[in-house]
Amino acid sequence: MHAKSFGENNYRLYTDDLPVFVTADSVLHAWHRSFDAFLSDLETEFLARKLELVLRA
C-alpha cells in the first residue's frame, strides 16, 4: 500500500473491512499536521496584516 498519509491508509483499510490499529504516533501526526496548518493560516492571514500596519506606522 502506498498512501500519502496515515489517514488515507487507515481509510483504505477501513473500507476494505480490515482491522485498523490506531497508534499514538498516527494521532500525534494528525494533531501536528492540523496545528501546522492552523499556524500557517494564522501567520499569513493575521500576523502578516499586523506586520504591514506596524511597518507603515
N, CA, C and O atoms as a Tripos MOL2 file, in Angstrom:
@<TRIPOS>MOLECULE
protein
  228   227    57     0     0
PROTEIN
NO_CHARGES

@<TRIPOS>ATOM
      1 N           0.8320   -1.1850    0.0000 N.3       1 MET1
      2 CA          0.0000    0.0000    0.0000 C.3       1 MET1
      3 C           0.8760    1.2470    0.0000 C.2       1 MET1
      4 O           1.7710    1.3940    0.8330 O.2       1 MET1
      5 N           0.6120    2.1180   -0.9220 N.am      2 HIS2
      6 CA          1.3490    3.3750   -0.9880 C.3       2 HIS2
      7 C           0.3560    4.5080   -0.7820 C.2       2 HIS2
      8 O          -0.3070    4.9520   -1.7200 O.2       2 HIS2
      9 N           0.2690    4.9600    0.4400 N.am      3 ALA3
     10 CA         -0.6470    6.0420    0.7710 C.3       3 ALA3
     11 C           0.1520    7.3040    1.0600 C.2       3 ALA3
     12 O           1.3190    7.2410    1.4480 O.2       3 ALA3
     13 N          -0.4880    8.4400    0.8660 N.am      4 LYS4
     14 CA          0.1710    9.7170    1.1190 C.3       4 LYS4
     15 C           0.1210   10.1070    2.5910 C.2       4 LYS4
     16 O           0.8860   10.9670    3.0280 O.2       4 LYS4
     17 N          -0.7640    9.4910    3.3520 N.am      5 SER5
     18 CA         -0.8970    9.8710    4.7570 C.3       5 SER5
     19 C          -1.4140    8.7000    5.5800 C.2       5 SER5
     20 O          -1.8920    7.7000    5.0440 O.2       5 SER5
     21 N          -1.3040    8.8510    6.9020 N.am      6 PHE6
     22 CA         -1.8680    7.8560    7.8050 C.3       6 PHE6
     23 C          -3.3730    7.7230    7.5640 C.2       6 PHE6
     24 O          -3.9120    6.6180    7.5070 O.2       6 PHE6
     25 N          -4.0320    8.8620    7.4270 N.am      7 GLY7
     26 CA         -5.4790    8.8560    7.2500 C.3       7 GLY7
     27 C          -5.9200    8.1290    5.9980 C.2       7 GLY7
     28 O          -6.8790    7.3580    6.0240 O.2       7 GLY7
     29 N          -5.2230    8.3720    4.9090 N.am      8 GLU8
     30 CA         -5.5630    7.6980    3.6530 C.3       8 GLU8
     31 C          -5.3770    6.1910    3.7810 C.2       8 GLU8
     32 O          -6.2070    5.4100    3.3150 O.2       8 GLU8
     33 N          -4.2980    5.7980    4.4060 N.am      9 ASN9
     34 CA         -4.0200    4.3820    4.5940 C.3       9 ASN9
     35 C          -5.0680    3.7370    5.5060 C.2       9 ASN9
     36 O          -5.5790    2.6590    5.2020 O.2       9 ASN9
     37 N          -5.3840    4.3930    6.6170 N.am     10 ASN10
     38 CA         -6.3840    3.8490    7.5400 C.3      10 ASN10
     39 C          -7.7660    3.7850    6.8960 C.2      10 ASN10
     40 O          -8.5160    2.8370    7.1290 O.2      10 ASN10
     41 N          -8.1030    4.7870    6.0900 N.am     11 TYR11
     42 CA         -9.3960    4.7800    5.4120 C.3      11 TYR11
     43 C          -9.4810    3.6140    4.4320 C.2      11 TYR11
     44 O         -10.5140    2.9500    4.3350 O.2      11 TYR11
     45 N          -8.4030    3.3700    3.7130 N.am     12 ARG12
     46 CA         -8.3740    2.2520    2.7650 C.3      12 ARG12
     47 C          -8.5590    0.9250    3.5010 C.2      12 ARG12
     48 O          -9.3150    0.0650    3.0500 O.2      12 ARG12
     49 N          -7.8770    0.7560    4.6230 N.am     13 LEU13
     50 CA         -8.0420   -0.4630    5.4210 C.3      13 LEU13
     51 C          -9.4760   -0.5900    5.9260 C.2      13 LEU13
     52 O         -10.0690   -1.6670    5.8690 O.2      13 LEU13
     53 N         -10.0290    0.5160    6.4200 N.am     14 TYR14
     54 CA        -11.3880    0.5180    6.9650 C.3      14 TYR14
     55 C         -12.4160    0.1520    5.8970 C.2      14 TYR14
     56 O         -13.3090   -0.6580    6.1480 O.2      14 TYR14
     57 N         -12.2950    0.7420    4.7100 N.am     15 THR15
     58 CA        -13.2730    0.4610    3.6490 C.3      15 THR15
     59 C         -13.1290   -0.9460    3.0840 C.2      15 THR15
     60 O         -14.0700   -1.4720    2.4910 O.2      15 THR15
     61 N         -11.9650   -1.5620    3.2590 N.am     16 ASP16
     62 CA        -11.7670   -2.9540    2.8390 C.3      16 ASP16
     63 C         -12.1390   -3.9370    3.9440 C.2      16 ASP16
     64 O         -11.8460   -5.1290    3.8460 O.2      16 ASP16
     65 N         -12.7870   -3.4340    5.0010 N.am     17 ASP17
     66 CA        -13.2120   -4.2470    6.1510 C.3      17 ASP17
     67 C         -12.0510   -4.9700    6.8230 C.2      17 ASP17
     68 O         -12.1910   -6.1080    7.2730 O.2      17 ASP17
     69 N         -10.9130   -4.3030    6.8860 N.am     18 LEU18
     70 CA         -9.7540   -4.8350    7.5860 C.3      18 LEU18
     71 C          -9.6090   -4.1050    8.9200 C.2      18 LEU18
     72 O         -10.0660   -2.9690    9.0460 O.2      18 LEU18
     73 N          -8.9940   -4.7220    9.9010 N.am     19 PRO19
     74 CA         -8.8390   -4.0520   11.1920 C.3      19 PRO19
     75 C          -7.8900   -2.8540   11.0880 C.2      19 PRO19
     76 O          -6.8670   -2.9010   10.4060 O.2      19 PRO19
     77 N          -8.2610   -1.8000   11.7780 N.am     20 VAL20
     78 CA         -7.4470   -0.5860   11.7970 C.3      20 VAL20
     79 C          -6.9090   -0.4090   13.2080 C.2      20 VAL20
     80 O          -7.6800   -0.3010   14.1620 O.2      20 VAL20
     81 N          -5.6030   -0.3800   13.3400 N.am     21 PHE21
     82 CA         -4.9500   -0.2000   14.6260 C.3      21 PHE21
     83 C          -4.4580    1.2400   14.6990 C.2      21 PHE21
     84 O          -3.5650    1.6370   13.9510 O.2      21 PHE21
     85 N          -5.0400    2.0140   15.5990 N.am     22 VAL22
     86 CA         -4.6750    3.4220   15.7370 C.3      22 VAL22
     87 C          -3.5790    3.5350   16.7880 C.2      22 VAL22
     88 O          -3.7790    3.1770   17.9490 O.2      22 VAL22
     89 N          -2.4360    4.0290   16.3780 N.am     23 THR23
     90 CA         -1.3060    4.1610   17.2880 C.3      23 THR23
     91 C          -1.1460    5.6110   17.7320 C.2      23 THR23
     92 O          -1.7000    6.5290   17.1280 O.2      23 THR23
     93 N          -0.3860    5.7900   18.7850 N.am     24 ALA24
     94 CA         -0.1450    7.1360   19.3040 C.3      24 ALA24
     95 C           0.5570    8.0070   18.2640 C.2      24 ALA24
     96 O           0.2560    9.1950   18.1500 O.2      24 ALA24
     97 N           1.4800    7.4330   17.5110 N.am     25 ASP25
     98 CA          2.1920    8.2480   16.5280 C.3      25 ASP25
     99 C           1.2730    8.7220   15.4070 C.2      25 ASP25
    100 O           1.4750    9.8140   14.8770 O.2      25 ASP25
    101 N           0.2790    7.9380   15.0350 N.am     26 SER26
    102 CA         -0.6460    8.3990   13.9910 C.3      26 SER26
    103 C          -1.5350    9.5280   14.5050 C.2      26 SER26
    104 O          -1.8390   10.4610   13.7610 O.2      26 SER26
    105 N          -1.9500    9.4540   15.7590 N.am     27 VAL27
    106 CA         -2.7580   10.5270   16.3540 C.3      27 VAL27
    107 C          -1.9190   11.7920   16.4930 C.2      27 VAL27
    108 O          -2.3820   12.8830   16.1600 O.2      27 VAL27
    109 N          -0.6960   11.6550   16.9800 N.am     28 LEU28
    110 CA          0.1810   12.8160   17.1210 C.3      28 LEU28
    111 C           0.5310   13.4170   15.7640 C.2      28 LEU28
    112 O           0.6530   14.6360   15.6390 O.2      28 LEU28
    113 N           0.6910   12.5800   14.7570 N.am     29 HIS29
    114 CA          0.9710   13.0750   13.4090 C.3      29 HIS29
    115 C          -0.2080   13.9080   12.8950 C.2      29 HIS29
    116 O          -0.0130   14.9840   12.3310 O.2      29 HIS29
    117 N          -1.4200   13.4080   13.0910 N.am     30 ALA30
    118 CA         -2.6130   14.1450   12.6590 C.3      30 ALA30
    119 C          -2.7260   15.4700   13.4030 C.2      30 ALA30
    120 O          -3.0430   16.4980   12.8040 O.2      30 ALA30
    121 N          -2.4670   15.4470   14.7110 N.am     31 TRP31
    122 CA         -2.5320   16.6750   15.5040 C.3      31 TRP31
    123 C          -1.4780   17.6700   15.0240 C.2      31 TRP31
    124 O          -1.7600   18.8600   14.8900 O.2      31 TRP31
    125 N          -0.2800   17.1890   14.7690 N.am     32 HIS32
    126 CA          0.7980   18.0570   14.3090 C.3      32 HIS32
    127 C           0.4560   18.6830   12.9580 C.2      32 HIS32
    128 O           0.6800   19.8770   12.7580 O.2      32 HIS32
    129 N          -0.0800   17.8960   12.0350 N.am     33 ARG33
    130 CA         -0.4450   18.4310   10.7180 C.3      33 ARG33
    131 C          -1.5450   19.4840   10.8400 C.2      33 ARG33
    132 O          -1.5020   20.5100   10.1620 O.2      33 ARG33
    133 N          -2.5340   19.2290   11.7080 N.am     34 SER34
    134 CA         -3.6110   20.1970   11.9140 C.3      34 SER34
    135 C          -3.0690   21.4840   12.5190 C.2      34 SER34
    136 O          -3.4210   22.5780   12.0770 O.2      34 SER34
    137 N          -2.2110   21.3570   13.5300 N.am     35 PHE35
    138 CA         -1.6380   22.5340   14.1740 C.3      35 PHE35
    139 C          -0.7510   23.3020   13.2080 C.2      35 PHE35
    140 O          -0.7570   24.5320   13.2130 O.2      35 PHE35
    141 N           0.0040   22.6030   12.3860 N.am     36 ASP36
    142 CA          0.8740   23.2410   11.4080 C.3      36 ASP36
    143 C           0.0570   24.0510   10.4030 C.2      36 ASP36
    144 O           0.4270   25.1720   10.0540 O.2      36 ASP36
    145 N          -1.0490   23.4810    9.9440 N.am     37 ALA37
    146 CA         -1.9230   24.1980    9.0060 C.3      37 ALA37
    147 C          -2.5560   25.4130    9.6790 C.2      37 ALA37
    148 O          -2.6530   26.4810    9.0730 O.2      37 ALA37
    149 N          -2.9870   25.2520   10.9300 N.am     38 PHE38
    150 CA         -3.5710   26.3640   11.6790 C.3      38 PHE38
    151 C          -2.5520   27.4880   11.8510 C.2      38 PHE38
    152 O          -2.8730   28.6570   11.6350 O.2      38 PHE38
    153 N          -1.3390   27.1430   12.2350 N.am     39 LEU39
    154 CA         -0.2980   28.1390   12.4520 C.3      39 LEU39
    155 C           0.0650   28.8520   11.1550 C.2      39 LEU39
    156 O           0.2990   30.0600   11.1550 O.2      39 LEU39
    157 N           0.1120   28.1230   10.0690 N.am     40 SER40
    158 CA          0.4060   28.7230    8.7720 C.3      40 SER40
    159 C          -0.6750   29.7270    8.3800 C.2      40 SER40
    160 O          -0.3700   30.8240    7.9140 O.2      40 SER40
    161 N          -1.9320   29.3510    8.5700 N.am     41 ASP41
    162 CA         -3.0370   30.2700    8.2750 C.3      41 ASP41
    163 C          -2.9830   31.4970    9.1730 C.2      41 ASP41
    164 O          -3.2080   32.6160    8.7110 O.2      41 ASP41
    165 N          -2.6890   31.2990   10.4370 N.am     42 LEU42
    166 CA         -2.5930   32.4140   11.3800 C.3      42 LEU42
    167 C          -1.5060   33.3830   10.9510 C.2      42 LEU42
    168 O          -1.7110   34.5970   10.9730 O.2      42 LEU42
    169 N          -0.3620   32.8630   10.5650 N.am     43 GLU43
    170 CA          0.7460   33.7180   10.1470 C.3      43 GLU43
    171 C           0.4110   34.5030    8.8890 C.2      43 GLU43
    172 O           0.7020   35.6970    8.8120 O.2      43 GLU43
    173 N          -0.1900   33.8600    7.9130 N.am     44 THR44
    174 CA         -0.4490   34.5460    6.6450 C.3      44 THR44
    175 C          -1.6590   35.4710    6.7130 C.2      44 THR44
    176 O          -1.6460   36.5430    6.1070 O.2      44 THR44
    177 N          -2.6870   35.0830    7.4260 N.am     45 GLU45
    178 CA         -3.9130   35.8790    7.4420 C.3      45 GLU45
    179 C          -3.8990   36.9890    8.4920 C.2      45 GLU45
    180 O          -4.3590   38.0970    8.2160 O.2      45 GLU45
    181 N          -3.3900   36.7180    9.6670 N.am     46 PHE46
    182 CA         -3.4900   37.6810   10.7610 C.3      46 PHE46
    183 C          -2.1820   38.4320   10.9830 C.2      46 PHE46
    184 O          -2.1520   39.6620   10.9560 O.2      46 PHE46
    185 N          -1.1230   37.7000   11.1980 N.am     47 LEU47
    186 CA          0.1380   38.3320   11.5690 C.3      47 LEU47
    187 C           0.7530   39.1280   10.4250 C.2      47 LEU47
    188 O           1.3900   40.1530   10.6660 O.2      47 LEU47
    189 N           0.5790   38.6820    9.1980 N.am     48 ALA48
    190 CA          1.1290   39.4240    8.0600 C.3      48 ALA48
    191 C           0.4550   40.7880    7.9400 C.2      48 ALA48
    192 O           1.1220   41.7840    7.6610 O.2      48 ALA48
    193 N          -0.8480   40.8410    8.1480 N.am     49 ARG49
    194 CA         -1.5590   42.1310    8.1030 C.3      49 ARG49
    195 C          -1.1010   43.0460    9.2280 C.2      49 ARG49
    196 O          -0.8920   44.2410    9.0200 O.2      49 ARG49
    197 N          -0.9440   42.4810   10.4230 N.am     50 LYS50
    198 CA         -0.4870   43.2850   11.5610 C.3      50 LYS50
    199 C           0.9240   43.8170   11.3080 C.2      50 LYS50
    200 O           1.2180   44.9670   11.6350 O.2      50 LYS50
    201 N           1.7850   43.0020   10.7360 N.am     51 LEU51
    202 CA          3.1460   43.4320   10.4360 C.3      51 LEU51
    203 C           3.1400   44.5600    9.4160 C.2      51 LEU51
    204 O           3.9160   45.5080    9.5400 O.2      51 LEU51
    205 N           2.2840   44.4730    8.4190 N.am     52 GLU52
    206 CA          2.1810   45.5480    7.4330 C.3      52 GLU52
    207 C           1.7690   46.8540    8.0940 C.2      52 GLU52
    208 O           2.3170   47.9090    7.7720 O.2      52 GLU52
    209 N           0.8130   46.7980    9.0150 N.am     53 LEU53
    210 CA          0.3750   48.0060    9.7200 C.3      53 LEU53
    211 C           1.4970   48.5910   10.5660 C.2      53 LEU53
    212 O           1.6690   49.8090   10.6100 O.2      53 LEU53
    213 N           2.2480   47.7510   11.2260 N.am     54 VAL54
    214 CA          3.3600   48.2270   12.0580 C.3      54 VAL54
    215 C           4.4380   48.8670   11.1900 C.2      54 VAL54
    216 O           4.9890   49.9070   11.5520 O.2      54 VAL54
    217 N           4.7410   48.2580   10.0560 N.am     55 LEU55
    218 CA          5.7870   48.7950    9.1940 C.3      55 LEU55
    219 C           5.3760   50.1040    8.5260 C.2      55 LEU55
    220 O           6.2310   50.9350    8.2180 O.2      55 LEU55
    221 N           4.0930   50.2940    8.3030 N.am     56 ARG56
    222 CA          3.6120   51.5460    7.7030 C.3      56 ARG56
    223 C           3.6510   52.6980    8.6940 C.2      56 ARG56
    224 O           3.8030   53.8530    8.2960 O.2      56 ARG56
    225 N           3.5160   52.3990    9.9730 N.am     57 ALA57
    226 CA          3.4390   53.4470   11.0030 C.3      57 ALA57
    227 C           4.7780   54.0940   11.2620 C.2      57 ALA57
    228 O           4.8780   54.9920   12.0980 O.2      57 ALA57
@<TRIPOS>BOND
     1     1     2 1
     2     2     3 1
     3     3     4 2
     4     3     5 am
     5     5     6 1
     6     6     7 1
     7     7     8 2
     8     7     9 am
     9     9    10 1
    10    10    11 1
    11    11    12 2
    12    11    13 am
    13    13    14 1
    14    14    15 1
    15    15    16 2
    16    15    17 am
    17    17    18 1
    18    18    19 1
    19    19    20 2
    20    19    21 am
    21    21    22 1
    22    22    23 1
    23    23    24 2
    24    23    25 am
    25    25    26 1
    26    26    27 1
    27    27    28 2
    28    27    29 am
    29    29    30 1
    30    30    31 1
    31    31    32 2
    32    31    33 am
    33    33    34 1
    34    34    35 1
    35    35    36 2
    36    35    37 am
    37    37    38 1
    38    38    39 1
    39    39    40 2
    40    39    41 am
    41    41    42 1
    42    42    43 1
    43    43    44 2
    44    43    45 am
    45    45    46 1
    46    46    47 1
    47    47    48 2
    48    47    49 am
    49    49    50 1
    50    50    51 1
    51    51    52 2
    52    51    53 am
    53    53    54 1
    54    54    55 1
    55    55    56 2
    56    55    57 am
    57    57    58 1
    58    58    59 1
    59    59    60 2
    60    59    61 am
    61    61    62 1
    62    62    63 1
    63    63    64 2
    64    63    65 am
    65    65    66 1
    66    66    67 1
    67    67    68 2
    68    67    69 am
    69    69    70 1
    70    70    71 1
    71    71    72 2
    72    71    73 am
    73    73    74 1
    74    74    75 1
    75    75    76 2
    76    75    77 am
    77    77    78 1
    78    78    79 1
    79    79    80 2
    80    79    81 am
    81    81    82 1
    82    82    83 1
    83    83    84 2
    84    83    85 am
    85    85    86 1
    86    86    87 1
    87    87    88 2
    88    87    89 am
    89    89    90 1
    90    90    91 1
    91    91    92 2
    92    91    93 am
    93    93    94 1
    94    94    95 1
    95    95    96 2
    96    95    97 am
    97    97    98 1
    98    98    99 1
    99    99   100 2
   100    99   101 am
   101   101   102 1
   102   102   103 1
   103   103   104 2
   104   103   105 am
   105   105   106 1
   106   106   107 1
   107   107   108 2
   108   107   109 am
   109   109   110 1
   110   110   111 1
   111   111   112 2
   112   111   113 am
   113   113   114 1
   114   114   115 1
   115   115   116 2
   116   115   117 am
   117   117   118 1
   118   118   119 1
   119   119   120 2
   120   119   121 am
   121   121   122 1
   122   122   123 1
   123   123   124 2
   124   123   125 am
   125   125   126 1
   126   126   127 1
   127   127   128 2
   128   127   129 am
   129   129   130 1
   130   130   131 1
   131   131   132 2
   132   131   133 am
   133   133   134 1
   134   134   135 1
   135   135   136 2
   136   135   137 am
   137   137   138 1
   138   138   139 1
   139   139   140 2
   140   139   141 am
   141   141   142 1
   142   142   143 1
   143   143   144 2
   144   143   145 am
   145   145   146 1
   146   146   147 1
   147   147   148 2
   148   147   149 am
   149   149   150 1
   150   150   151 1
   151   151   152 2
   152   151   153 am
   153   153   154 1
   154   154   155 1
   155   155   156 2
   156   155   157 am
   157   157   158 1
   158   158   159 1
   159   159   160 2
   160   159   161 am
   161   161   162 1
   162   162   163 1
   163   163   164 2
   164   163   165 am
   165   165   166 1
   166   166   167 1
   167   167   168 2
   168   167   169 am
   169   169   170 1
   170   170   171 1
   171   171   172 2
   172   171   173 am
   173   173   174 1
   174   174   175 1
   175   175   176 2
   176   175   177 am
   177   177   178 1
   178   178   179 1
   179   179   180 2
   180   179   181 am
   181   181   182 1
   182   182   183 1
   183   183   184 2
   184   183   185 am
   185   185   186 1
   186   186   187 1
   187   187   188 2
   188   187   189 am
   189   189   190 1
   190   190   191 1
   191   191   192 2
   192   191   193 am
   193   193   194 1
   194   194   195 1
   195   195   196 2
   196   195   197 am
   197   197   198 1
   198   198   199 1
   199   199   200 2
   200   199   201 am
   201   201   202 1
   202   202   203 1
   203   203   204 2
   204   203   205 am
   205   205   206 1
   206   206   207 1
   207   207   208 2
   208   207   209 am
   209   209   210 1
   210   210   211 1
   211   211   212 2
   212   211   213 am
   213   213   214 1
   214   214   215 1
   215   215   216 2
   216   215   217 am
   217   217   218 1
   218   218   219 1
   219   219   220 2
   220   219   221 am
   221   221   222 1
   222   222   223 1
   223   223   224 2
   224   223   225 am
   225   225   226 1
   226   226   227 1
   227   227   228 2
@<TRIPOS>SUBSTRUCTURE
     1 MET1         2 RESIDUE 1 A MET
     2 HIS2         6 RESIDUE 1 A HIS
     3 ALA3        10 RESIDUE 1 A ALA
     4 LYS4        14 RESIDUE 1 A LYS
     5 SER5        18 RESIDUE 1 A SER
     6 PHE6        22 RESIDUE 1 A PHE
     7 GLY7        26 RESIDUE 1 A GLY
     8 GLU8        30 RESIDUE 1 A GLU
     9 ASN9        34 RESIDUE 1 A ASN
    10 ASN10       38 RESIDUE 1 A ASN
    11 TYR11       42 RESIDUE 1 A TYR
    12 ARG12       46 RESIDUE 1 A ARG
    13 LEU13       50 RESIDUE 1 A LEU
    14 TYR14       54 RESIDUE 1 A TYR
    15 THR15       58 RESIDUE 1 A THR
    16 ASP16       62 RESIDUE 1 A ASP
    17 ASP17       66 RESIDUE 1 A ASP
    18 LEU18       70 RESIDUE 1 A LEU
    19 PRO19       74 RESIDUE 1 A PRO
    20 VAL20       78 RESIDUE 1 A VAL
    21 PHE21       82 RESIDUE 1 A PHE
    22 VAL22       86 RESIDUE 1 A VAL
    23 THR23       90 RESIDUE 1 A THR
    24 ALA24       94 RESIDUE 1 A ALA
    25 ASP25       98 RESIDUE 1 A ASP
    26 SER26      102 RESIDUE 1 A SER
    27 VAL27      106 RESIDUE 1 A VAL
    28 LEU28      110 RESIDUE 1 A LEU
    29 HIS29      114 RESIDUE 1 A HIS
    30 ALA30      118 RESIDUE 1 A ALA
    31 TRP31      122 RESIDUE 1 A TRP
    32 HIS32      126 RESIDUE 1 A HIS
    33 ARG33      130 RESIDUE 1 A ARG
    34 SER34      134 RESIDUE 1 A SER
    35 PHE35      138 RESIDUE 1 A PHE
    36 ASP36      142 RESIDUE 1 A ASP
    37 ALA37      146 RESIDUE 1 A ALA
    38 PHE38      150 RESIDUE 1 A PHE
    39 LEU39      154 RESIDUE 1 A LEU
    40 SER40      158 RESIDUE 1 A SER
    41 ASP41      162 RESIDUE 1 A ASP
    42 LEU42      166 RESIDUE 1 A LEU
    43 GLU43      170 RESIDUE 1 A GLU
    44 THR44      174 RESIDUE 1 A THR
    45 GLU45      178 RESIDUE 1 A GLU
    46 PHE46      182 RESIDUE 1 A PHE
    47 LEU47      186 RESIDUE 1 A LEU
    48 ALA48      190 RESIDUE 1 A ALA
    49 ARG49      194 RESIDUE 1 A ARG
    50 LYS50      198 RESIDUE 1 A LYS
    51 LEU51      202 RESIDUE 1 A LEU
    52 GLU52      206 RESIDUE 1 A GLU
    53 LEU53      210 RESIDUE 1 A LEU
    54 VAL54      214 RESIDUE 1 A VAL
    55 LEU55      218 RESIDUE 1 A LEU
    56 ARG56      222 RESIDUE 1 A ARG
    57 ALA57      226 RESIDUE 1 A ALA
